[in-house]
Amino acid sequence: MQSANPLPVTYPLAVVRTQEPKPQRLYSLEEFLQREERGDTLNEYYNGIITKLPMARAPHNRIIMNMATALNNAFDKAGKKYFVE
């Protein structure tokens, strides 16, 4: 007995497009610094290559807050003041 396929496949399941990768532009440090002044995202500069950094996640933020709290407590005990920029 032959099974009937209720939905015959008559369209391509996937289209694969291949392109040559574009050559990556190398930036000077001065160009990077100019872009950083104008930009609103965090980037990393390494050997002329600019890479966008990911946004901080909850575990990262928790670590930073724990460190800030520990520093704040230590400075308060020592009677010192500090400022964060």
mmCIF file of C-alpha atoms in Angstrom:
data_model
loop_
_atom_site.group_PDB
_atom_site.id
_atom_site.type_symbol
_atom_site.label_atom_id
_atom_site.label_comp_id
_atom_site.label_asym_id
_atom_site.label_seq_id
_atom_site.Cartn_x
_atom_site.Cartn_y
_atom_site.Cartn_z
ATOM 1 C CA MET A 1 0.000 0.000 0.000
ATOM 2 C CA GLN A 2 1.324 3.413 -0.962
ATOM 3 C CA SER A 3 1.130 6.222 1.639
ATOM 4 C CA ALA A 4 -0.340 9.474 0.417
ATOM 5 C CA ASN A 5 1.595 12.624 1.144
ATOM 6 C CA PRO A 6 -1.005 15.275 2.036
ATOM 7 C CA LEU A 7 1.376 18.170 1.284
ATOM 8 C CA PRO A 8 3.584 17.452 -1.700
ATOM 9 C CA VAL A 9 6.808 19.444 -1.614
ATOM 10 C CA THR A 10 7.113 21.435 -4.823
ATOM 11 C CA TYR A 11 9.241 24.336 -3.567
ATOM 12 C CA PRO A 12 12.887 24.463 -2.519
ATOM 13 C CA LEU A 13 13.398 23.738 1.152
ATOM 14 C CA ALA A 14 16.388 26.036 1.467
ATOM 15 C CA VAL A 15 18.210 28.534 -0.647
ATOM 16 C CA VAL A 16 21.917 28.778 0.000
ATOM 17 C CA ARG A 17 23.665 31.849 -1.260
ATOM 18 C CA THR A 18 27.385 31.948 -1.206
ATOM 19 C CA GLN A 19 29.362 35.129 -1.391
ATOM 20 C CA GLU A 20 33.003 35.833 -1.136
ATOM 21 C CA PRO A 21 33.756 37.440 2.215
ATOM 22 C CA LYS A 22 34.486 41.129 1.931
ATOM 23 C CA PRO A 23 38.026 42.060 2.852
ATOM 24 C CA GLN A 24 38.021 43.505 6.348
ATOM 25 C CA ARG A 25 39.011 47.154 6.546
ATOM 26 C CA LEU A 26 41.797 47.998 8.958
ATOM 27 C CA TYR A 27 41.414 51.203 10.965
ATOM 28 C CA SER A 28 44.065 53.404 12.479
ATOM 29 C CA LEU A 29 43.915 54.124 16.204
ATOM 30 C CA GLU A 30 42.958 57.731 15.430
ATOM 31 C CA GLU A 31 40.028 56.574 13.260
ATOM 32 C CA PHE A 32 38.870 54.239 16.009
ATOM 33 C CA LEU A 33 38.979 56.987 18.632
ATOM 34 C CA GLN A 34 37.017 59.345 16.365
ATOM 35 C CA ARG A 35 34.357 56.667 15.820
ATOM 36 C CA GLU A 36 34.163 56.016 19.569
ATOM 37 C CA GLU A 37 33.510 59.703 20.288
ATOM 38 C CA ARG A 38 30.521 59.674 17.920
ATOM 39 C CA GLY A 39 29.244 56.171 18.619
ATOM 40 C CA ASP A 40 26.821 54.873 21.213
ATOM 41 C CA THR A 41 28.040 51.257 21.269
ATOM 42 C CA LEU A 42 31.089 49.765 22.928
ATOM 43 C CA ASN A 43 33.779 48.509 20.597
ATOM 44 C CA GLU A 44 37.147 46.841 20.907
ATOM 45 C CA TYR A 45 40.152 47.812 18.807
ATOM 46 C CA TYR A 46 42.861 45.235 18.123
ATOM 47 C CA ASN A 47 45.453 45.428 15.346
ATOM 48 C CA GLY A 48 43.282 47.680 13.198
ATOM 49 C CA ILE A 49 40.132 45.581 13.548
ATOM 50 C CA ILE A 50 37.076 47.025 15.296
ATOM 51 C CA THR A 51 34.771 44.514 16.960
ATOM 52 C CA LYS A 52 31.451 45.366 18.587
ATOM 53 C CA LEU A 53 31.338 44.276 22.229
ATOM 54 C CA PRO A 54 28.236 42.508 23.543
ATOM 55 C CA MET A 55 25.997 44.177 26.079
ATOM 56 C CA ALA A 56 26.526 43.262 29.726
ATOM 57 C CA ARG A 57 24.318 40.482 31.064
ATOM 58 C CA ALA A 58 22.799 40.032 34.517
ATOM 59 C CA PRO A 59 25.712 37.952 35.971
ATOM 60 C CA HIS A 60 28.203 40.627 34.876
ATOM 61 C CA ASN A 61 26.108 43.389 36.437
ATOM 62 C CA ARG A 62 25.821 41.424 39.668
ATOM 63 C CA ILE A 63 29.608 40.974 39.867
ATOM 64 C CA ILE A 64 30.150 44.698 39.297
ATOM 65 C CA MET A 65 27.624 45.610 41.997
ATOM 66 C CA ASN A 66 29.238 43.171 44.459
ATOM 67 C CA MET A 67 32.674 44.647 43.760
ATOM 68 C CA ALA A 68 31.382 48.213 44.169
ATOM 69 C CA THR A 69 29.700 47.292 47.471
ATOM 70 C CA ALA A 70 32.876 45.652 48.791
ATOM 71 C CA LEU A 71 34.971 48.671 47.801
ATOM 72 C CA ASN A 72 32.452 51.065 49.306
ATOM 73 C CA ASN A 73 32.462 49.156 52.615
ATOM 74 C CA ALA A 74 36.273 48.987 52.700
ATOM 75 C CA PHE A 75 36.665 52.712 52.021
ATOM 76 C CA ASP A 76 34.006 53.583 54.615
ATOM 77 C CA LYS A 77 35.835 51.525 57.275
ATOM 78 C CA ALA A 78 39.101 53.287 56.405
ATOM 79 C CA GLY A 79 37.405 56.698 56.517
ATOM 80 C CA LYS A 80 38.312 57.365 52.873
ATOM 81 C CA LYS A 81 36.255 58.769 50.041
ATOM 82 C CA TYR A 82 36.438 57.726 46.408
ATOM 83 C CA PHE A 83 34.859 58.763 43.126
ATOM 84 C CA VAL A 84 33.945 56.739 40.077
ATOM 85 C CA GLU A 85 34.058 58.089 36.549
#
